[in-house]
Short mmCIF file of C-alpha atoms and ligand atoms in Angstrom, two decimals:
data_model
loop_
_atom_site.label_atom_id
_atom_site.label_comp_id
_atom_site.label_asym_id
_atom_site.label_seq_id
_atom_site.Cartn_x
_atom_site.Cartn_y
_atom_site.Cartn_z
CA MET E 155 89.70 136.58 82.73
CA GLY E 156 89.62 133.23 80.86
CA LYS E 157 86.49 131.98 79.17
CA LYS E 158 83.96 129.83 80.99
CA VAL E 159 83.15 126.34 79.69
CA TYR E 160 80.02 124.28 80.38
CA LEU E 161 80.66 120.56 79.82
CA GLN E 162 77.96 117.87 79.74
CA THR E 163 78.94 114.21 79.47
CA PHE E 164 76.86 111.35 78.04
CA GLY E 165 77.62 107.63 77.95
CA CYS E 166 80.20 105.25 79.29
CA GLN E 167 83.06 105.43 81.79
CA MET E 168 85.51 106.22 78.96
CA ASN E 169 83.62 109.44 78.24
CA VAL E 170 83.57 110.28 81.95
CA TYR E 171 87.34 109.71 82.04
CA ASP E 172 87.90 111.87 78.93
CA SER E 173 85.73 114.64 80.39
CA GLU E 174 87.60 114.60 83.71
CA ARG E 175 90.90 114.96 81.88
CA LEU E 176 89.46 117.58 79.55
CA LYS E 177 88.54 119.66 82.60
CA GLY E 178 92.17 119.36 83.72
CA VAL E 179 93.40 120.49 80.28
CA LEU E 180 90.99 123.45 80.28
CA ALA E 181 92.12 124.52 83.77
CA SER E 182 95.77 124.42 82.70
CA GLU E 183 94.87 126.82 79.86
CA ASN E 184 93.14 129.33 82.16
CA LEU E 185 89.67 128.25 81.09
CA SER E 186 87.22 127.68 83.93
CA ILE E 187 84.29 125.29 84.25
CA THR E 188 80.79 126.58 84.97
CA ALA E 189 77.85 124.45 86.07
CA ASN E 190 75.43 126.87 84.41
CA PRO E 191 75.12 126.78 80.60
CA ALA E 192 73.51 130.25 80.61
CA ASP E 193 76.76 131.58 82.04
CA ALA E 194 79.11 129.86 79.58
CA ASP E 195 81.20 131.24 76.71
CA VAL E 196 81.70 127.70 75.42
CA ILE E 197 79.18 124.83 75.65
CA VAL E 198 80.60 121.34 75.09
CA LEU E 199 78.68 118.08 74.83
CA ASN E 200 80.83 114.95 75.15
CA THR E 201 78.52 112.53 73.37
CA CYS E 202 77.78 108.79 73.11
CA SER E 203 76.72 106.79 70.03
CA VAL E 204 76.19 103.32 71.48
CA ARG E 205 72.40 103.49 71.28
CA GLU E 206 70.09 105.75 69.30
CA LYS E 207 68.50 107.03 72.52
CA ALA E 208 71.82 108.52 73.71
CA GLU E 209 72.23 110.36 70.42
CA ARG E 210 68.65 111.64 70.52
CA ARG E 211 69.20 113.02 74.03
CA ALA E 212 72.36 114.85 72.94
CA LEU E 213 70.64 116.29 69.84
CA GLY E 214 67.78 117.47 72.06
CA ARG E 215 70.21 119.20 74.44
CA LEU E 216 71.97 120.85 71.47
CA SER E 217 68.78 122.41 70.20
CA GLU E 218 68.09 123.64 73.75
CA PHE E 219 71.56 125.18 73.94
CA HIS E 220 71.03 126.86 70.57
CA LYS E 221 68.92 129.48 72.38
CA TYR E 222 72.03 130.73 74.25
CA LYS E 223 73.78 131.23 70.93
CA GLN E 224 70.75 133.01 69.51
CA LYS E 225 70.95 135.42 72.44
CA ASN E 226 74.70 135.81 72.16
CA PRO E 227 76.30 134.75 68.84
CA GLU E 228 79.74 134.79 70.53
CA VAL E 229 78.82 131.62 72.47
CA MET E 230 80.71 128.65 71.04
CA LEU E 231 78.75 125.38 70.66
CA VAL E 232 80.89 122.22 70.52
CA VAL E 233 79.93 118.57 69.92
CA ALA E 234 82.70 116.23 71.04
CA GLY E 235 83.10 112.45 71.41
CA CYS E 236 81.54 109.47 69.65
CA MET E 237 78.54 111.15 68.00
CA ALA E 238 80.88 113.84 66.64
CA GLN E 239 83.11 111.13 65.15
CA ARG E 240 80.16 109.14 63.76
CA MET E 241 78.20 111.98 62.19
CA GLY E 242 80.98 114.49 61.36
CA THR E 243 79.83 116.91 58.66
CA ASP E 244 76.26 115.47 58.77
CA LEU E 245 75.94 117.10 62.18
CA VAL E 246 76.83 120.48 60.72
CA GLU E 247 74.25 120.00 57.96
CA LYS E 248 71.65 119.21 60.59
CA MET E 249 72.74 122.00 62.93
CA PRO E 250 74.52 124.70 60.92
CA TYR E 251 74.88 126.86 64.04
CA LEU E 252 77.52 124.51 65.53
CA ASP E 253 81.04 125.91 65.93
CA LEU E 254 83.10 122.77 66.38
CA VAL E 255 82.75 119.00 65.93
CA LEU E 256 85.54 117.14 67.75
CA GLY E 257 86.17 113.35 67.68
CA PRO E 258 87.19 111.46 70.85
CA ASP E 259 90.86 111.45 69.86
CA GLN E 260 90.85 115.21 69.17
CA ILE E 261 89.06 116.23 72.36
CA PHE E 262 92.15 117.48 74.21
CA GLN E 263 92.83 119.98 71.43
CA LEU E 264 89.75 121.93 72.54
CA PRO E 265 91.67 124.86 74.18
CA ALA E 266 93.52 125.57 70.91
CA TYR E 267 90.23 125.61 69.00
CA ILE E 268 88.69 127.94 71.61
CA GLN E 269 91.62 130.32 71.27
CA ASN E 270 91.39 130.34 67.46
CA HIS E 271 87.61 130.51 67.27
CA ARG E 272 86.54 131.12 63.66
CA ASP E 273 83.18 132.24 62.33
CA HIS E 274 82.61 128.94 60.51
CA CYS E 275 82.24 125.43 61.85
CA LEU E 276 85.32 123.20 62.02
CA VAL E 277 85.05 119.41 61.90
CA ALA E 278 88.06 117.68 63.50
CA VAL E 279 87.57 113.91 63.47
CA CYS E 280 89.62 110.90 62.33
CA ALA E 281 89.07 110.28 58.63
CA SER E 282 90.03 106.59 58.60
CA ARG E 283 90.96 103.82 61.04
CA GLU E 284 94.64 104.49 60.25
CA ASP E 285 94.16 108.07 61.46
CA PHE E 286 93.34 107.10 65.04
CA ASP E 287 96.44 107.81 67.08
CA CYS E 288 96.40 108.41 70.78
CA GLU E 289 100.12 108.67 71.56
CA ARG E 290 99.65 112.38 72.26
CA ILE E 291 96.68 111.71 74.53
CA TRP E 292 98.70 109.22 76.59
CA GLU E 293 101.70 111.51 76.80
CA GLN E 294 99.93 114.54 78.22
CA ARG E 295 100.58 115.02 81.92
CA ILE E 296 97.08 116.00 82.85
CA VAL E 297 95.71 116.43 86.35
CA PRO E 298 92.07 115.35 85.92
CA GLU E 299 89.20 117.05 87.77
CA ARG E 300 87.19 114.26 89.35
CA LYS E 301 83.83 114.12 91.12
CA THR E 302 85.47 112.50 94.14
CA PRO E 303 89.17 112.45 95.08
CA PHE E 304 88.93 108.93 96.50
CA THR E 305 88.18 106.90 93.37
CA SER E 306 89.33 107.27 89.77
CA PHE E 307 89.15 105.69 86.35
CA VAL E 308 92.47 105.02 84.62
CA ALA E 309 92.34 104.13 80.91
CA ILE E 310 94.62 101.28 79.89
CA SER E 311 93.49 101.12 76.27
CA ARG E 312 91.35 102.96 73.75
CA GLY E 313 89.25 101.67 70.87
CA CYS E 314 88.17 98.12 70.09
CA ASP E 315 88.96 95.42 67.51
CA ASN E 316 86.15 93.02 68.34
CA PHE E 317 83.46 94.24 65.94
CA CYS E 318 80.49 92.74 67.74
CA SER E 319 77.97 93.02 64.93
CA TYR E 320 75.62 95.43 66.77
CA CYS E 321 78.27 97.79 68.09
CA VAL E 322 79.41 101.16 66.81
CA VAL E 323 82.40 101.51 69.18
CA PRO E 324 85.12 100.15 66.83
CA TYR E 325 84.01 102.70 64.21
CA VAL E 326 83.86 105.74 66.47
CA ARG E 327 86.70 104.98 68.86
CA GLY E 328 89.00 103.33 66.32
CA PRO E 329 91.26 100.29 66.64
CA GLU E 330 92.41 98.98 70.01
CA ARG E 331 95.54 100.78 71.20
CA HIS E 332 97.22 99.86 74.47
CA ARG E 333 98.73 102.37 76.81
CA PRO E 334 102.37 101.90 77.84
CA ILE E 335 102.55 100.08 81.16
CA ASP E 336 104.88 102.58 82.86
CA GLN E 337 102.39 105.40 82.17
CA ILE E 338 99.57 103.40 83.75
CA ILE E 339 101.68 102.65 86.82
CA SER E 340 102.75 106.28 87.23
CA GLU E 341 99.19 107.57 86.80
CA VAL E 342 97.94 105.14 89.48
CA GLN E 343 100.81 106.05 91.82
CA LEU E 344 100.18 109.80 91.33
CA LEU E 345 96.53 109.22 92.18
CA ALA E 346 97.45 107.19 95.29
CA GLN E 347 99.82 109.94 96.45
CA SER E 348 97.05 112.52 96.06
CA GLY E 349 94.75 110.55 98.42
CA CYS E 350 92.89 108.36 95.92
CA LYS E 351 92.05 104.95 97.45
CA GLU E 352 90.69 103.02 94.49
CA VAL E 353 91.24 102.93 90.73
CA THR E 354 89.16 101.29 88.04
CA LEU E 355 91.31 100.28 85.08
CA ILE E 356 89.13 100.83 82.02
CA GLY E 357 89.13 99.71 78.40
CA GLN E 358 86.51 98.31 76.02
CA ASN E 359 88.08 94.90 76.64
CA VAL E 360 90.71 95.02 79.39
CA ASN E 361 91.37 91.28 79.03
CA SER E 362 93.04 91.79 75.65
CA TYR E 363 95.51 94.37 77.04
CA ARG E 364 99.06 93.79 75.80
CA PHE E 365 102.16 95.88 76.10
CA GLU E 366 105.42 94.42 74.90
CA SER E 367 105.55 90.99 76.58
CA LYS E 368 103.03 91.88 79.32
CA ASP E 369 99.33 91.00 79.40
CA PHE E 370 96.47 92.22 81.62
CA ALA E 371 97.24 89.70 84.38
CA ASP E 372 100.83 91.05 84.48
CA LEU E 373 99.51 94.61 84.56
CA LEU E 374 97.28 93.80 87.55
CA GLN E 375 100.27 92.27 89.32
CA MET E 376 102.39 95.37 88.67
CA VAL E 377 99.70 97.85 89.80
CA ASN E 378 99.21 95.68 92.89
CA ASP E 379 102.95 95.50 93.71
CA GLN E 380 104.32 98.83 92.52
CA THR E 381 101.73 101.39 93.65
CA ASP E 382 100.22 102.51 96.95
CA ILE E 383 96.63 102.32 95.70
CA GLN E 384 94.44 100.28 98.05
CA TRP E 385 91.77 98.76 95.81
CA ILE E 386 91.95 97.90 92.11
CA ARG E 387 88.86 97.41 89.95
CA PHE E 388 88.69 96.86 86.19
CA MET E 389 86.16 96.82 83.37
CA THR E 390 85.08 95.61 80.84
CA SER E 391 86.04 91.92 80.62
CA HIS E 392 85.21 90.22 77.33
CA PRO E 393 84.38 86.54 78.10
CA LYS E 394 86.36 85.27 75.10
CA ASP E 395 89.61 86.73 76.50
CA LEU E 396 89.29 85.93 80.22
CA SER E 397 92.17 83.50 80.75
CA ASP E 398 92.73 81.09 83.64
CA LYS E 399 95.94 83.02 84.40
CA LEU E 400 93.85 86.17 84.87
CA ILE E 401 91.26 84.42 87.06
CA ASP E 402 94.10 83.11 89.28
CA LYS E 403 95.62 86.60 89.55
CA ILE E 404 92.29 88.20 90.50
CA ALA E 405 91.95 85.57 93.21
CA ALA E 406 95.48 85.97 94.51
CA LEU E 407 96.24 89.69 94.41
CA PRO E 408 95.17 91.35 97.65
CA LYS E 409 94.34 94.75 96.19
CA VAL E 410 92.25 93.42 93.28
CA CYS E 411 88.54 93.53 94.09
CA GLU E 412 86.32 90.46 93.75
CA HIS E 413 84.03 91.76 91.02
CA ILE E 414 83.97 91.01 87.29
CA HIS E 415 81.76 92.78 84.78
CA LEU E 416 81.33 90.05 82.18
CA PRO E 417 78.84 90.96 79.43
CA LEU E 418 76.79 87.96 78.34
CA GLN E 419 74.61 89.83 75.76
CA SER E 420 72.53 86.72 74.95
CA GLY E 421 72.06 83.15 76.17
CA SER E 422 71.29 81.81 72.70
CA ASP E 423 74.18 80.35 70.69
CA LEU E 424 72.51 81.34 67.42
CA VAL E 425 72.19 84.94 68.54
CA LEU E 426 75.71 84.99 70.03
CA GLU E 427 77.08 83.83 66.71
CA LYS E 428 75.17 86.52 64.81
CA MET E 429 76.47 89.02 67.35
CA ASN E 430 80.04 87.84 66.60
CA ARG E 431 80.77 87.44 70.30
CA GLY E 432 83.22 84.54 69.93
CA TYR E 433 81.75 82.24 72.63
CA THR E 434 78.76 79.98 73.23
CA SER E 435 76.47 79.96 76.25
CA GLY E 436 78.26 76.73 77.31
CA ASP E 437 81.66 78.48 77.15
CA TYR E 438 80.22 81.32 79.21
CA LEU E 439 78.78 79.03 81.87
CA GLY E 440 82.07 77.09 82.05
CA LEU E 441 83.92 80.35 82.58
CA VAL E 442 81.53 81.39 85.33
CA GLU E 443 82.04 78.03 87.04
CA ARG E 444 85.83 78.48 86.99
CA ILE E 445 85.51 82.05 88.30
CA LYS E 446 83.20 81.05 91.16
CA LYS E 447 85.41 78.10 92.08
CA THR E 448 88.61 80.17 92.13
CA ILE E 449 87.63 83.61 93.46
CA ASP E 450 86.20 83.60 96.96
CA CYS E 451 82.89 85.54 97.31
CA VAL E 452 83.16 86.90 93.76
CA SER E 453 80.35 89.04 92.36
CA LEU E 454 79.41 89.07 88.70
CA SER E 455 77.60 91.71 86.69
CA THR E 456 76.67 91.68 83.03
CA ASP E 457 75.17 93.40 79.97
CA ILE E 458 72.18 91.91 78.15
CA ILE E 459 70.69 92.91 74.79
CA VAL E 460 67.12 91.79 74.02
CA GLY E 461 65.37 91.87 70.67
CA PHE E 462 68.46 91.38 68.50
CA PRO E 463 67.47 90.70 64.84
CA SER E 464 65.95 87.20 64.48
CA GLU E 465 65.83 86.59 68.26
CA THR E 466 62.93 84.17 68.76
CA GLU E 467 60.99 83.51 71.95
CA ALA E 468 63.08 80.32 72.36
CA ASP E 469 66.33 82.33 72.01
CA PHE E 470 65.07 84.83 74.57
CA GLU E 471 64.17 82.00 76.98
CA LYS E 472 67.80 80.84 76.75
CA THR E 473 68.95 84.26 77.95
CA LEU E 474 66.61 83.97 80.94
CA GLU E 475 67.92 80.46 81.58
CA VAL E 476 71.57 81.60 81.68
CA MET E 477 70.62 84.53 83.92
CA ARG E 478 68.94 82.10 86.34
CA LYS E 479 71.92 79.74 86.29
CA VAL E 480 74.59 82.41 86.82
CA GLU E 481 72.60 84.54 89.27
CA PHE E 482 74.29 87.81 88.36
CA ASP E 483 74.58 90.34 91.16
CA SER E 484 73.48 93.11 88.79
CA ALA E 485 72.99 93.77 85.09
CA PHE E 486 72.68 96.54 82.53
CA MET E 487 69.88 95.57 80.18
CA PHE E 488 69.12 97.10 76.79
CA ARG E 489 66.80 96.58 73.86
CA TYR E 490 68.60 96.31 70.56
CA SER E 491 69.12 99.61 68.77
CA ILE E 492 70.19 99.66 65.10
CA ARG E 493 73.50 101.43 64.57
CA GLU E 494 74.13 102.54 61.00
CA GLY E 495 77.32 101.15 59.48
CA THR E 496 77.49 98.08 61.75
CA LYS E 497 77.10 94.55 60.36
CA ALA E 498 73.82 94.01 62.24
CA ALA E 499 72.33 97.09 60.53
CA SER E 500 72.12 94.91 57.39
CA PHE E 501 70.06 92.27 59.27
CA VAL E 502 66.27 92.55 59.26
CA ASP E 503 65.25 94.26 62.53
CA ASP E 504 62.32 91.87 62.84
CA VAL E 505 61.48 91.92 66.56
CA PRO E 506 58.64 94.44 66.94
CA GLU E 507 59.35 97.34 69.31
CA LYS E 508 56.50 96.26 71.61
CA GLU E 509 58.01 92.79 71.90
CA LYS E 510 61.49 94.21 72.53
CA LEU E 511 60.00 96.19 75.40
CA ARG E 512 58.20 93.16 76.80
CA ARG E 513 61.45 91.17 76.76
CA LEU E 514 63.28 94.09 78.35
CA TYR E 515 60.77 94.34 81.22
CA THR E 516 60.99 90.56 81.67
CA VAL E 517 64.79 90.54 82.07
CA ILE E 518 64.66 93.60 84.35
CA LYS E 519 62.09 91.89 86.59
CA LEU E 520 64.08 88.64 86.70
CA GLN E 521 67.32 90.47 87.53
CA LYS E 522 65.59 92.53 90.22
CA ASP E 523 64.39 89.32 91.89
CA ILE E 524 67.82 87.67 91.66
CA SER E 525 69.62 90.78 92.98
CA GLY E 526 67.11 91.09 95.83
CA THR E 527 67.55 87.46 96.88
CA LYS E 528 71.36 87.65 96.66
CA ASN E 529 71.50 90.92 98.57
CA ARG E 530 69.21 89.67 101.35
CA GLU E 531 71.56 86.69 101.83
CA LEU E 532 74.20 89.24 102.90
CA VAL E 533 72.19 90.50 105.89
CA GLY E 534 74.17 89.84 109.08
CA LYS E 535 77.53 89.65 107.25
CA THR E 536 80.33 92.22 107.54
CA PHE E 537 82.20 93.89 104.69
CA GLN E 538 84.71 96.60 104.08
CA ILE E 539 83.36 99.56 102.12
CA LEU E 540 85.09 102.58 100.64
CA VAL E 541 82.94 105.62 101.45
CA ASP E 542 82.96 108.10 98.58
CA GLU E 543 79.78 110.18 99.03
CA ARG E 544 77.48 111.64 101.65
CA SER E 545 73.95 110.28 101.31
CA LYS E 546 71.75 112.75 99.43
CA ARG E 547 68.72 111.99 101.61
CA ASP E 548 70.28 112.13 105.07
CA GLU E 549 73.43 114.02 105.99
CA ASN E 550 74.23 111.59 108.80
CA LYS E 551 74.41 108.75 106.31
CA TRP E 552 77.21 107.82 103.94
CA LYS E 553 77.40 105.93 100.69
CA GLY E 554 80.12 103.50 99.77
CA LYS E 555 80.85 100.35 97.81
CA THR E 556 81.99 96.92 98.88
CA ARG E 557 84.90 95.30 97.06
CA THR E 558 82.19 93.29 95.27
CA ASN E 559 80.76 96.58 93.92
CA LYS E 560 77.60 96.67 96.03
CA THR E 561 76.29 100.02 97.18
CA VAL E 562 76.00 100.35 100.96
CA ILE E 563 74.40 103.12 103.01
CA VAL E 564 75.87 103.43 106.49
CA GLU E 565 75.15 105.78 109.41
CA GLY E 566 77.94 107.85 110.94
CA ASN E 567 78.10 111.14 112.82
CA ASN E 568 81.71 111.80 111.91
CA ASN E 569 82.97 112.44 108.39
CA LEU E 570 83.60 109.08 106.72
CA LEU E 571 84.49 110.41 103.26
CA GLY E 572 87.45 108.54 101.80
CA GLU E 573 87.53 106.01 104.66
CA ILE E 574 87.56 102.26 104.24
CA VAL E 575 85.23 101.16 107.05
CA THR E 576 83.84 97.81 108.15
CA VAL E 577 80.06 97.52 108.13
CA LYS E 578 77.57 94.90 109.20
CA ILE E 579 74.64 94.60 106.80
CA ASP E 580 71.29 95.11 108.55
CA GLU E 581 68.90 95.32 105.60
CA ALA E 582 68.94 94.90 101.84
CA ASP E 583 66.87 95.46 98.73
CA SER E 584 67.60 94.70 95.07
CA PHE E 585 69.84 97.73 94.61
CA THR E 586 71.24 98.77 98.00
CA LEU E 587 72.56 97.32 101.25
CA PHE E 588 72.01 99.21 104.52
CA GLY E 589 74.53 98.69 107.31
CA SER E 590 76.06 99.89 110.52
CA GLN E 591 79.72 100.38 111.37
CA THR E 592 81.43 97.61 113.26
CA ARG E 593 84.95 96.91 114.43
CA LYS E 594 84.77 93.23 113.53
CA PRO E 595 85.94 92.73 109.94
CA GLU E 596 85.13 89.38 108.40
CA LYS E 597 87.86 87.59 106.48
CA VAL E 598 88.98 90.08 103.81
CA LYS E 599 91.65 89.73 101.16
CA THR E 600 93.40 93.03 101.88
CA ALA E 601 96.30 92.77 104.27
N1 LIG T 951 83.17 96.95 75.50
C1 LIG T 951 82.19 96.68 76.43
C2 LIG T 951 81.63 95.28 76.20
O1 LIG T 951 81.95 94.62 75.23
O2 LIG T 951 80.89 94.85 77.02
C3 LIG T 951 81.11 97.73 76.49
C4 LIG T 951 80.62 98.28 75.22
S1 LIG T 951 79.13 99.17 75.15
C5 LIG T 951 79.61 100.79 75.53
C6 LIG T 951 78.19 98.70 76.55
C7 LIG T 951 77.03 97.81 76.23
O3 LIG T 951 76.12 98.46 75.39
C8 LIG T 951 77.36 96.53 75.51
O4 LIG T 951 77.88 95.54 76.33
C9 LIG T 951 76.00 96.14 74.95
O5 LIG T 951 75.27 95.38 75.88
C10 LIG T 951 75.31 97.49 74.76
N2 LIG T 951 75.17 97.83 73.34
C11 LIG T 951 76.15 98.08 72.45
N3 LIG T 951 75.61 98.31 71.23
C12 LIG T 951 74.27 98.19 71.35
C13 LIG T 951 73.18 98.30 70.45
N4 LIG T 951 73.36 98.55 69.17
N5 LIG T 951 71.92 98.13 70.95
C14 LIG T 951 71.72 97.86 72.25
N6 LIG T 951 72.71 97.74 73.14
C15 LIG T 951 73.98 97.90 72.71
FE1 LIG T 952 81.48 96.97 71.23
FE2 LIG T 952 82.00 94.36 71.32
FE3 LIG T 952 84.00 96.13 71.35
FE4 LIG T 952 82.40 95.90 73.49
S1 LIG T 952 83.78 94.32 72.68
S2 LIG T 952 83.09 97.80 72.51
S3 LIG T 952 80.44 95.46 72.54
S4 LIG T 952 82.61 95.78 69.68
#
């Protein structure tokens, strides 16, 4: 019988996507997945490096998992992903009991390493930016193992060239490489044929996608026209690369959902410049105006960082001001975390931790109020939702998302999994809409 692998994933949607495909690779090599680490022959952590907290959590889990190896030295302990790439041999010095350290571009070689397990630790990461090469990753015909068959991520690029001064991603995921368009189309079509209803095209900055003469707007058009997928989402959109052509396409293409994740990071031009974001708050607000004018009922979400080096109270107020003006539907909010090797790590981290926390709670509170108000305005309206989960609290309730990416809980005695149903919103809070099924769809873009 093949070995059993326990896989825990930290971090962003790209790690989730890699882990889903890794499970597919393991299955094709007669290796099975176990949900119980105590039962595993191989324990793999697919790690994240974006903030210190994510790394600390992974290191904590590793020392917990060490006890399984102490009980049975045959157990193989593997650190994969961004933290593996960032720390490399330093990880082995810290944790000499590790068996394998595997960068994000080496992750699919895991079965070969399991088969040739040695008694010393191997570190397989990219040594320089020139080393990052994902042709082999793209080429593999992998059937991913996903949490739900009805939705899926599809990577359209890997890495990033933007070098926002606070961000470790360009160092751990390498330069931006774009996936050939025909591979993206065939992956989406395969998913559609297997019953998947919705794909999210993912990349660190989807707006800068280019393949031969095609850009991201062309890619959206092709996925819309050449596949049987029903809904198309995408993330993340860097504001500096969101063209008018792309806004027009999002508005016009029936399968493309009306939601844009558009990280603002800060509302202060001084801070934005130090972050190397490539836009001002005025540019951002102008972009939002064009989006709202062109895309009917669009929803916008964002990322905010508070407590960036040198951020004054006045800078912070400007972030609150932009948040109030845009009225984001939702936001991911973080306090700045120093990442070694980034440009911002050389800036003085002069906002005290207590103040960073105060600013964080302030933006969270503001966003909660805005989301609550916006969601309550939807009471009485009808929307289509794609149901992808049974509610955990009540087995006669189902969980789905609107095209605008809002979570809706709906009652239903019959199995609604995988169905696109029309719901009327009865109640709402800052995070969730509650609705009932109706036969009367309001004007929707899908044919
Ligand atoms: N490429 C995407 C983008 O530009 O929005 C996502 C990158 S990152 C995985 C997701 C978010 O983490 C960023 O948008 C930023 O808000 C946050 N982030 C990145 N580095 C950070 C740091 N050093 N401290 C705090 N938050 C950080
Ligand atoms: Fe990091 Fe900026 Fe690239 Fe996003 S765009 S991954 S924040 S460097």
